[in-house]
mmCIF file of C-alpha atoms and ligand atoms in Angstrom:
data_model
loop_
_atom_site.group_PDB
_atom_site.id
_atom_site.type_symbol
_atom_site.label_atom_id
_atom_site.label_comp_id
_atom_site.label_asym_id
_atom_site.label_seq_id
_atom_site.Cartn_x
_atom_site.Cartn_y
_atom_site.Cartn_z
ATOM 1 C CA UNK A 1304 18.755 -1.208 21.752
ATOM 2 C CA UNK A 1305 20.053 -4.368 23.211
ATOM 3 C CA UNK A 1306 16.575 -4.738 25.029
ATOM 4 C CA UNK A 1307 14.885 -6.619 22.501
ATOM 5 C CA UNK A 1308 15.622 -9.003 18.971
ATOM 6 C CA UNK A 1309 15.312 -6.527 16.342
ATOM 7 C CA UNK A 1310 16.839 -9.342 13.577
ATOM 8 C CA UNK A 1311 13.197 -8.754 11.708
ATOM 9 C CA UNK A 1312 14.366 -5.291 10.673
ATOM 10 C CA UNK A 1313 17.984 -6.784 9.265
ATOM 11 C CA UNK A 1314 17.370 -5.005 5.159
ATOM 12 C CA UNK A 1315 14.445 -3.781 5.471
ATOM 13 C CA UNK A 1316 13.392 -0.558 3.704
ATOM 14 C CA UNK A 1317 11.765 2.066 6.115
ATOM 15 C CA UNK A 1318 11.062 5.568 4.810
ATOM 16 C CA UNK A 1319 10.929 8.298 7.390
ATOM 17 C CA UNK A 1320 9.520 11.768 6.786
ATOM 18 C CA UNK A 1321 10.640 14.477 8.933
ATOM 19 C CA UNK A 1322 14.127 12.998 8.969
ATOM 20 C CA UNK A 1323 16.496 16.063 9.117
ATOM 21 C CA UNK A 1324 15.968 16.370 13.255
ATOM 22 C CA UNK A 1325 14.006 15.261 16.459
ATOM 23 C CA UNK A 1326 12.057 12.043 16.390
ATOM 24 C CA UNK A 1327 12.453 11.770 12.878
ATOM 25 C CA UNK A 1328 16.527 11.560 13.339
ATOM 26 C CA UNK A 1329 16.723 9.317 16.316
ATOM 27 C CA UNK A 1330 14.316 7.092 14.424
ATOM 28 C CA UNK A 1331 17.009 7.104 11.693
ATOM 29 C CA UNK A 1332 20.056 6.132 13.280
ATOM 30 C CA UNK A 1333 17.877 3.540 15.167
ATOM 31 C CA UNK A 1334 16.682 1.421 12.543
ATOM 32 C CA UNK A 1335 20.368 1.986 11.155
ATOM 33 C CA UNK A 1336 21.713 0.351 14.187
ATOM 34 C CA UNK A 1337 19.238 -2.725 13.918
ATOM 35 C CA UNK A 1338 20.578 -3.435 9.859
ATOM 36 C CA UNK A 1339 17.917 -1.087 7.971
ATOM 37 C CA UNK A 1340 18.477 0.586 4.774
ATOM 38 C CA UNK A 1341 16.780 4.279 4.972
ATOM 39 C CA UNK A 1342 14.823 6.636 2.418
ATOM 40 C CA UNK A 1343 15.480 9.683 4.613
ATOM 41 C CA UNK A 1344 12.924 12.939 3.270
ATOM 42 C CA UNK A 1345 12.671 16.544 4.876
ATOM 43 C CA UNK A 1346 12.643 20.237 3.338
ATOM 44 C CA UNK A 1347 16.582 21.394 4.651
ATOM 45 C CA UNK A 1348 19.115 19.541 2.779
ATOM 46 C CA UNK A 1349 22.164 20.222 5.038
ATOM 47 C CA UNK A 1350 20.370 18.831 8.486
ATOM 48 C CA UNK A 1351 19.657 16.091 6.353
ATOM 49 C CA UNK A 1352 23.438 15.363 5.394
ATOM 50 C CA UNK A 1353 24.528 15.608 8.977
ATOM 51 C CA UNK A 1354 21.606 12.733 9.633
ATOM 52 C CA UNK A 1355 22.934 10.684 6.447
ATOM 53 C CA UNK A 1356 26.559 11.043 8.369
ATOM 54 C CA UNK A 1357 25.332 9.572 11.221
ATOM 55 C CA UNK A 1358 23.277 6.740 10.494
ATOM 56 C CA UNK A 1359 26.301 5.625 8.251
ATOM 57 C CA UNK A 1360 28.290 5.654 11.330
ATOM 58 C CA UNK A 1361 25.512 4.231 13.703
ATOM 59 C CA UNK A 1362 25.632 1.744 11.032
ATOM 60 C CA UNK A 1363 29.505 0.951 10.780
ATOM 61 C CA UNK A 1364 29.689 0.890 15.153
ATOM 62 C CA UNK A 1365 27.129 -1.809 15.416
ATOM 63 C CA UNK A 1366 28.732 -4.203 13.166
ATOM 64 C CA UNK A 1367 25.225 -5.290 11.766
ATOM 65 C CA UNK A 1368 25.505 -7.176 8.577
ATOM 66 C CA UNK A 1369 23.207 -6.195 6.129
ATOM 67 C CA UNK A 1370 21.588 -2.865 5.665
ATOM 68 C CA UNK A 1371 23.521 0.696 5.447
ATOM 69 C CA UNK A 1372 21.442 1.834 2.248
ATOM 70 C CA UNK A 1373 20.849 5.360 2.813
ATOM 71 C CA UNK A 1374 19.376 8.226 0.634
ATOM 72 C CA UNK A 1375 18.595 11.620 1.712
ATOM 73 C CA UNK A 1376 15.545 13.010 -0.082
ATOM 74 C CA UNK A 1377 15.083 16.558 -0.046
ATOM 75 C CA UNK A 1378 10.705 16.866 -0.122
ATOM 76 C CA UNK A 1379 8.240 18.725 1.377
ATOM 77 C CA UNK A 1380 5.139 16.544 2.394
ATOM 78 C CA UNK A 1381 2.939 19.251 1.201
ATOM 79 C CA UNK A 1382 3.520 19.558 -1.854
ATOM 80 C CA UNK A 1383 1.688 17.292 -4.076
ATOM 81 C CA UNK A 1384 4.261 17.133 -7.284
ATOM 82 C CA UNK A 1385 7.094 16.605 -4.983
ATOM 83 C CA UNK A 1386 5.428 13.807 -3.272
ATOM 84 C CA UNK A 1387 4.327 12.437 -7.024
ATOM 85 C CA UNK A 1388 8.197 12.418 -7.938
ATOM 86 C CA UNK A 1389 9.611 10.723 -5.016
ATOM 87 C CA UNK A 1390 10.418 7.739 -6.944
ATOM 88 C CA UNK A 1391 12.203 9.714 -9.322
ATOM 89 C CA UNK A 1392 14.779 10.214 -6.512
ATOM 90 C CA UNK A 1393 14.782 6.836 -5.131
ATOM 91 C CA UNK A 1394 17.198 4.411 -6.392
ATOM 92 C CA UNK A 1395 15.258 1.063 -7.579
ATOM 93 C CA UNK A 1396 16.522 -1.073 -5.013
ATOM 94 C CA UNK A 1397 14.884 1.027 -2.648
ATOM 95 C CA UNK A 1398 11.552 1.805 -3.949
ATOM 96 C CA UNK A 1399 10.017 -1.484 -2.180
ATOM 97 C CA UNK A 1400 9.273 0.009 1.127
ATOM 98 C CA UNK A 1401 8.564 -2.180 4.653
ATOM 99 C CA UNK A 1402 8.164 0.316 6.569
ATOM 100 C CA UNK A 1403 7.041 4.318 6.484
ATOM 101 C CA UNK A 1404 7.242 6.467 9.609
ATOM 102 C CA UNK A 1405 5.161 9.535 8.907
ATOM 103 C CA UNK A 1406 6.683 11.799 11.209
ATOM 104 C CA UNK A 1407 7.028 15.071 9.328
ATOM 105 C CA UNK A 1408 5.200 17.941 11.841
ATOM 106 C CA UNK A 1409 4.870 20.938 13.126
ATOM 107 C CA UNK A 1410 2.866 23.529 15.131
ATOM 108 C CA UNK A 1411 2.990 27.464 15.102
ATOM 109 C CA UNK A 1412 1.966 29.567 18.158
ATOM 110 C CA UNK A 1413 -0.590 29.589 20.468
ATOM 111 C CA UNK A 1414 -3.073 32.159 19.018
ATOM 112 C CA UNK A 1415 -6.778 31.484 19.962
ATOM 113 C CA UNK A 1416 -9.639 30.795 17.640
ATOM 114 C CA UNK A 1417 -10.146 33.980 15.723
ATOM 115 C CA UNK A 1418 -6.607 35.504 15.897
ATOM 116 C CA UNK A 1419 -5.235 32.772 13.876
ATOM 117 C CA UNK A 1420 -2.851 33.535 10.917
ATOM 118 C CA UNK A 1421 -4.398 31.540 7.663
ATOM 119 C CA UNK A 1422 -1.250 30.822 6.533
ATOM 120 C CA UNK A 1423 -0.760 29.011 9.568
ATOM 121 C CA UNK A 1424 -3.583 27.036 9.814
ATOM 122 C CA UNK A 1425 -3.276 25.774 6.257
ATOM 123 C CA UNK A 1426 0.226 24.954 6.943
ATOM 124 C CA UNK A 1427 -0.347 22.614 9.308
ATOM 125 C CA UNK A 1428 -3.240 21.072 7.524
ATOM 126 C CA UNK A 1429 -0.649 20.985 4.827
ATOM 127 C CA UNK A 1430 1.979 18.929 6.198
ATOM 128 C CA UNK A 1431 0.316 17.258 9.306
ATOM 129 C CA UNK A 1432 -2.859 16.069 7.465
ATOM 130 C CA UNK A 1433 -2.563 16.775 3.676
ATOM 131 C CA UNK A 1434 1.086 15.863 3.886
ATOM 132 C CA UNK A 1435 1.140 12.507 5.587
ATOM 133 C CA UNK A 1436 -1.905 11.196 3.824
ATOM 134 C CA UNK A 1437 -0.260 12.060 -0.146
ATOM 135 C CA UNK A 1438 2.769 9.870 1.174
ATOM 136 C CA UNK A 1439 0.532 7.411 2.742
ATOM 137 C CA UNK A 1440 -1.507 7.552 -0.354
ATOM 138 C CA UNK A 1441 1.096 7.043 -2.812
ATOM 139 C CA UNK A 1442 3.017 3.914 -0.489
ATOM 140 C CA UNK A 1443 0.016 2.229 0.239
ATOM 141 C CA UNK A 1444 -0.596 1.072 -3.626
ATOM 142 C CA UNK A 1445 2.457 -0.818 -3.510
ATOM 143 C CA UNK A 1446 2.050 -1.993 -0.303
ATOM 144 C CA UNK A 1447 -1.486 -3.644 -1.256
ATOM 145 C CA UNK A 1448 0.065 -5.307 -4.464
ATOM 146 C CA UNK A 1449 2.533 -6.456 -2.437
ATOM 147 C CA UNK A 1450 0.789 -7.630 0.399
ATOM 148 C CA UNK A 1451 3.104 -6.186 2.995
ATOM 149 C CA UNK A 1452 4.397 -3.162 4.904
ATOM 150 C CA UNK A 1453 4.012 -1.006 7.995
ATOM 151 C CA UNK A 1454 2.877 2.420 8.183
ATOM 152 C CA UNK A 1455 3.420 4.031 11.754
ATOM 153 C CA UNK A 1456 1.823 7.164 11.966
ATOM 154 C CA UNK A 1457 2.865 10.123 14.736
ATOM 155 C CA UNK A 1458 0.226 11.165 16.404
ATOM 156 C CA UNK A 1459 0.120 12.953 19.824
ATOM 157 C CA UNK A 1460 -1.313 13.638 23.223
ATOM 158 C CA UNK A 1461 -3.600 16.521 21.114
ATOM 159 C CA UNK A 1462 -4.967 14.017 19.336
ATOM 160 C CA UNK A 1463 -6.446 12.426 22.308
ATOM 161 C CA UNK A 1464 -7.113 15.744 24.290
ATOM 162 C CA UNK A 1465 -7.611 19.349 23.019
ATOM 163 C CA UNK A 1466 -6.305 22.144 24.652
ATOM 164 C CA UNK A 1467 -7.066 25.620 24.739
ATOM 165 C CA UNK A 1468 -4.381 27.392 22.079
ATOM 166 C CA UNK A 1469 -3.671 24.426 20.305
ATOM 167 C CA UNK A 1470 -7.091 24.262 18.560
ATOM 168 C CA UNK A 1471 -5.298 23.980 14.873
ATOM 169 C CA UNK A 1472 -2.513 21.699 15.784
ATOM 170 C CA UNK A 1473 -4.963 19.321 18.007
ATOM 171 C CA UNK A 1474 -7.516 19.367 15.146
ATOM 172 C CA UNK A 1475 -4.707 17.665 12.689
ATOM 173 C CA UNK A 1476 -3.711 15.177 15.417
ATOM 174 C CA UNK A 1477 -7.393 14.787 16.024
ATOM 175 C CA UNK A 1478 -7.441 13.811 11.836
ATOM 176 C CA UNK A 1479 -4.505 11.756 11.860
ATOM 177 C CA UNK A 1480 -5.962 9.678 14.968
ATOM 178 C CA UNK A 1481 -9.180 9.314 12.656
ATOM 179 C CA UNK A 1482 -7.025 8.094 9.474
ATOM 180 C CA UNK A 1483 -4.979 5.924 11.213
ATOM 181 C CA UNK A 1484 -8.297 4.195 12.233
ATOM 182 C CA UNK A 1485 -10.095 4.193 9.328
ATOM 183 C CA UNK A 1486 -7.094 2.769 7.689
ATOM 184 C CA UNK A 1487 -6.483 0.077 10.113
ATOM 185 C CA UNK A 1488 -9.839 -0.955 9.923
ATOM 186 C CA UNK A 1489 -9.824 -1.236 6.239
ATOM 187 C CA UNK A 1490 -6.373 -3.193 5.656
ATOM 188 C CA UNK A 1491 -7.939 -5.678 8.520
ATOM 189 C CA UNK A 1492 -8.167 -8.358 6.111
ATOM 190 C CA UNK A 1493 -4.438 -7.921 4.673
ATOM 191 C CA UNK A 1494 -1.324 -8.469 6.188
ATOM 192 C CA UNK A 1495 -0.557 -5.076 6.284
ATOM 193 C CA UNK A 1496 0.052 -3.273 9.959
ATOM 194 C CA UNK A 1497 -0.945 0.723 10.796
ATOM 195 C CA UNK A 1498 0.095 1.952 14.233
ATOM 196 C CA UNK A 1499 -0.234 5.125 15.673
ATOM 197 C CA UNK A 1500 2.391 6.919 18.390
ATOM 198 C CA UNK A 1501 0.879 9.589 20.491
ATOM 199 C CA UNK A 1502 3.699 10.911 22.439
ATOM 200 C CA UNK A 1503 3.152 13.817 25.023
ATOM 201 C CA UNK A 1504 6.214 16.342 25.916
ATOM 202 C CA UNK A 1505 9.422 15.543 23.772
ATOM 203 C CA UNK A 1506 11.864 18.048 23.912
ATOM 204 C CA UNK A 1507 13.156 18.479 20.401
ATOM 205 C CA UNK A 1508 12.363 22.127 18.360
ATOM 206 C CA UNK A 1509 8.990 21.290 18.419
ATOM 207 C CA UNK A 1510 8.699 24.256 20.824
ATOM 208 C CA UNK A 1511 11.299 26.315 18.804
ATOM 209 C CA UNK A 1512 9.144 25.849 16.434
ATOM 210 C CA UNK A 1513 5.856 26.710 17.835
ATOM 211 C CA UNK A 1514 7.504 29.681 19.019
ATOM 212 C CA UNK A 1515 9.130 30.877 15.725
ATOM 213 C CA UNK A 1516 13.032 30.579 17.240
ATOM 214 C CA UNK A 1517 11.867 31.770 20.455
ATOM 215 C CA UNK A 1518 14.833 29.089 22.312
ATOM 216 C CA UNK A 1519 13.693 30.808 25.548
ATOM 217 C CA UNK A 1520 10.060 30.567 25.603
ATOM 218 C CA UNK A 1521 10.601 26.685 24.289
ATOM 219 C CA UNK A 1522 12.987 26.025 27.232
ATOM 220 C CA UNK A 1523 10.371 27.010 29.211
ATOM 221 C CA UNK A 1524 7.845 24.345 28.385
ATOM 222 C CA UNK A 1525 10.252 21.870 29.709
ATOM 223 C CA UNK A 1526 10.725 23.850 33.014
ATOM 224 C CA UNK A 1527 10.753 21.826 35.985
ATOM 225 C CA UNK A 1528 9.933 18.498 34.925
ATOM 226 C CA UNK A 1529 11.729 15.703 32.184
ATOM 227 C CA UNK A 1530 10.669 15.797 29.029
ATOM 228 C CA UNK A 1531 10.904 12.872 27.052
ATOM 229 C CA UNK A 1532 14.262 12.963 24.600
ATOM 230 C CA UNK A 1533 13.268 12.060 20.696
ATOM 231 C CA UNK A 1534 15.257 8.707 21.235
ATOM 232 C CA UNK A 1535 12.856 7.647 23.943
ATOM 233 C CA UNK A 1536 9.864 7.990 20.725
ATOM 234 C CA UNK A 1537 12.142 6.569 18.337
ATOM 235 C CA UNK A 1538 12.504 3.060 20.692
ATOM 236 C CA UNK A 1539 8.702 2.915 20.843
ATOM 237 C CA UNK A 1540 8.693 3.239 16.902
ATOM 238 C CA UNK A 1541 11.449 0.789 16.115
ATOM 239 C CA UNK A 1542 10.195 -1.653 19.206
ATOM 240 C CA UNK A 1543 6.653 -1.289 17.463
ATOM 241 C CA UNK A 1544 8.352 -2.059 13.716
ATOM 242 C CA UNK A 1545 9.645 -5.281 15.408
ATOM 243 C CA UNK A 1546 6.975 -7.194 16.496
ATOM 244 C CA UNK A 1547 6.496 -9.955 14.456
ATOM 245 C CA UNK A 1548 4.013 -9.825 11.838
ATOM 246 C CA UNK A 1549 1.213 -11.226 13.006
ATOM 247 C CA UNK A 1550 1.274 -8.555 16.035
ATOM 248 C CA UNK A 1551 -0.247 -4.923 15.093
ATOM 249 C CA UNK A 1552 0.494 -2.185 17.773
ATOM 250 C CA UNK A 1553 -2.460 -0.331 16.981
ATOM 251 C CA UNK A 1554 -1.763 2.531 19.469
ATOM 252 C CA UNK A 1555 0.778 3.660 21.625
ATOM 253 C CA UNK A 1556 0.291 6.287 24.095
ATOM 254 C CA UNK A 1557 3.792 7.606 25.434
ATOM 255 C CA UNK A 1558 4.288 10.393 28.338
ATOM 256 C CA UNK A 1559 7.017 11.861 30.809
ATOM 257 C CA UNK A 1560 5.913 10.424 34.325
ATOM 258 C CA UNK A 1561 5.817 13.570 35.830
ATOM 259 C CA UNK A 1562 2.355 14.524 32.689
ATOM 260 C CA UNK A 1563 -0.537 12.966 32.512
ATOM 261 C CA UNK A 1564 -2.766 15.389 30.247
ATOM 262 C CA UNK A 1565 -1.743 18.356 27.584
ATOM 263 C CA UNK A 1566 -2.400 20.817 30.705
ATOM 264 C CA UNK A 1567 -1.892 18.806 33.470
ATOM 265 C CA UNK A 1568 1.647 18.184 35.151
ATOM 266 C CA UNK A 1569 4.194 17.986 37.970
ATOM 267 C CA UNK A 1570 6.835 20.300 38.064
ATOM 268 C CA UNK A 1571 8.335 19.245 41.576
ATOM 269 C CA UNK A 1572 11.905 19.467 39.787
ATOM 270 C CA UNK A 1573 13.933 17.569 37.497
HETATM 271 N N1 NAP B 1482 8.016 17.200 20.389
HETATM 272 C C1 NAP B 1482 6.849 16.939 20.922
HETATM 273 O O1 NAP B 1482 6.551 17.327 22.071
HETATM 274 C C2 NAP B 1482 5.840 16.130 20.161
HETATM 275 C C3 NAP B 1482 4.759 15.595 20.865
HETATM 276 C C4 NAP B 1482 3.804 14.863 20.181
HETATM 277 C C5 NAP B 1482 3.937 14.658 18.812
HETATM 278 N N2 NAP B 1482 5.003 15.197 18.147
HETATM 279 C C6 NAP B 1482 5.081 14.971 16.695
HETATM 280 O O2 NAP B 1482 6.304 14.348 16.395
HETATM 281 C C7 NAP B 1482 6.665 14.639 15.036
HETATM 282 C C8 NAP B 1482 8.138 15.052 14.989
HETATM 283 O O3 NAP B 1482 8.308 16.243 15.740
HETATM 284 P P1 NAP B 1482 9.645 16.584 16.533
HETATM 285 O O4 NAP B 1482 9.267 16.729 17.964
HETATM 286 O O5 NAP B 1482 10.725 15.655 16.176
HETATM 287 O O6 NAP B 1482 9.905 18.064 15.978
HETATM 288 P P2 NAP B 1482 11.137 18.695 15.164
HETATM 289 O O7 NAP B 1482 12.406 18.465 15.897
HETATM 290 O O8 NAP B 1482 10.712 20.101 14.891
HETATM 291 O O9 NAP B 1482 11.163 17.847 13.815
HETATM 292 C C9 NAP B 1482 10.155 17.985 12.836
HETATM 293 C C10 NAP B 1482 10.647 17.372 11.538
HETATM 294 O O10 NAP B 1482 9.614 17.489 10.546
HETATM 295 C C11 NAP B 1482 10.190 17.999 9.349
HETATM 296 N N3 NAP B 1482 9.161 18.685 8.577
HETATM 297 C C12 NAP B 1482 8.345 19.683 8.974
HETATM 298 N N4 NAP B 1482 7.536 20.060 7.971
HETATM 299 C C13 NAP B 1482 7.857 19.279 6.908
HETATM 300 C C14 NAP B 1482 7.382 19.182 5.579
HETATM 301 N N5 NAP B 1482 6.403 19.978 5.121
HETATM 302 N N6 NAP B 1482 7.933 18.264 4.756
HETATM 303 C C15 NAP B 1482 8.917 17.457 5.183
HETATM 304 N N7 NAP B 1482 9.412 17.487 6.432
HETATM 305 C C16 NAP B 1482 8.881 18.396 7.277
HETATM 306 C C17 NAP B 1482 11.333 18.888 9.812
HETATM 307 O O11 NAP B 1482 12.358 18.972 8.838
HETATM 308 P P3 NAP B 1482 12.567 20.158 7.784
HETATM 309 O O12 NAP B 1482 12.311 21.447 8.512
HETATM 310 O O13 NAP B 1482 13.981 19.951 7.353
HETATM 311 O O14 NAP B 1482 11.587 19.877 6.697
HETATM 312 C C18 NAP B 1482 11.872 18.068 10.987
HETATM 313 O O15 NAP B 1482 12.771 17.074 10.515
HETATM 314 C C19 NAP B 1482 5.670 15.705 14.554
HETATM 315 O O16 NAP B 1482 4.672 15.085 13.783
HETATM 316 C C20 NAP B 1482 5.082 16.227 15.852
HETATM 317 O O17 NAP B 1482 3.780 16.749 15.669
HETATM 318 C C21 NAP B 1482 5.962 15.919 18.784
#
């Protein structure tokens, strides 16, 4: 973290969705590190302690003055009267935000087109579309009355590239791509930043995930080749957050060396 000045982030508010694990986590105790105060929202309320614990010590260890705000928010992106009550659950000196990390995501199985489960496909819309753009929806008001803030979107390598068994998941990365443009090009006249990180293989539960607790079949995504670790996202996201404010990184495409497309790879060894 000592590879670039990250003063610029010294008390500023960043909201992270997603924050109970993986990228979402790191991210956290990141921006704790460089002096931020944190509005920290996912669905399970104990991960989300353990995260609160340790951005509060990230926070202590790095002797950064300034910062170590932190509230845990328990909210599910997708639903629309939890996002419409954030506030409620925000203490005022918090509510101005700098920065929001939509991170909150997810993917279930690998069923083809036609043996999909409904209730998965609208699931995903939910929280990787539906979700990110409610939050995004609700910030981005303030953010144009204020005249400030950053939103940093995750994207993915399936929302550059489809893949066969990912149609669902690819199509909401494919959407969040297209937002993230349309609302860069909009806010082009304001002073207001949108960047988008497309990372390929991090091993987190993603897989877990996608394989409903299936820690076998996720290990074996990773086989052979390194994957990249959630910390390695979370230094693009806080580097990105950085920049100073006349600099927009509008896209960020991030992959293990050993994968260059959603299908293709080395797997040579570790
Ligand atoms: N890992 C990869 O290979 C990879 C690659 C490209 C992009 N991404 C993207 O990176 C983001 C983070 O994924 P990850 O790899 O860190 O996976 P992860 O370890 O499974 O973390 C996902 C996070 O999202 C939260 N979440 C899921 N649904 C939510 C909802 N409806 N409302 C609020 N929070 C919700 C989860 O917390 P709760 O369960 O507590 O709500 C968890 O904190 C996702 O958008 C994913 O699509 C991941």
């Amino acid at each position: 973290m000592a590879v670039f000045n990250s003063s610029r982030l010294v008390g500023k508010n960043v909201l992270i969705t997603g924050a109970s694990g993986g990228i979402g986590a790191a991210t956290a105790i990141l921006f704790a590190k460089a002096g931020s105060n944190l509005i920290l929202l996912a669905r399970r309320t104990d991960a989300l302690k353990a995260v609160v614990d340790a951005v509060t010590s990230a926070h202590q260890e790095s002797q950064v003055q300034g910062g170590g705000k932190f509230v845990a928010v328990q909210l599910d992106v997708s639903d629309k009267a939890q996002v419409a009550a954030l506030w409620d659950k925000v203490p005022k000196e918090l509510r101005n935000i700098d920065v929001l990390v939509n991170n909150a995501g997810f993917v279930l199985g690998m069923e083809r087109v036609g043996d999909i489960a409904d209730a998965d496909i609208e699931s995903m819309f939910a929280t990787n579309v539906l979700g990110l753009i409610s939050i995004t929806q609700l910030l981005m008001r303030d953010f144009k009355a204020r005249r400030s803030g950053h939103v940093i979107n995750i994207g993915s390598i399936a929302g550059r590239e489809p893949y066969a068994g990912g149609s669902i998941y690819c199509a909401t990365k494919h959407a969040v791509n297209a937002f993230n443009g349309s609302l860069m090009r909009e806010l082009v006249d304001t002073p207001i930043r949108v960047t988008e990180i497309q990372p390929g293989m991090v091993e987190t539960e993603f897989s877990v995930v996608r394989f409903r607790g299936d820690k076998a079949a996720a290990s074996k995504v990773y086989d052979g080749l390194q994957p990249l670790t959630a910390e390695d996202i979370a230094e693009e996201i806080v580097w990105a957050a950085a920049r100073p404010p006349h600099v927009n990184i509008a896209e960020l495409f991030v992959l293990p060396v050993n994968q260059a497309t959603p299908t293709l790879n080395y797997r040579g060894g570790k």
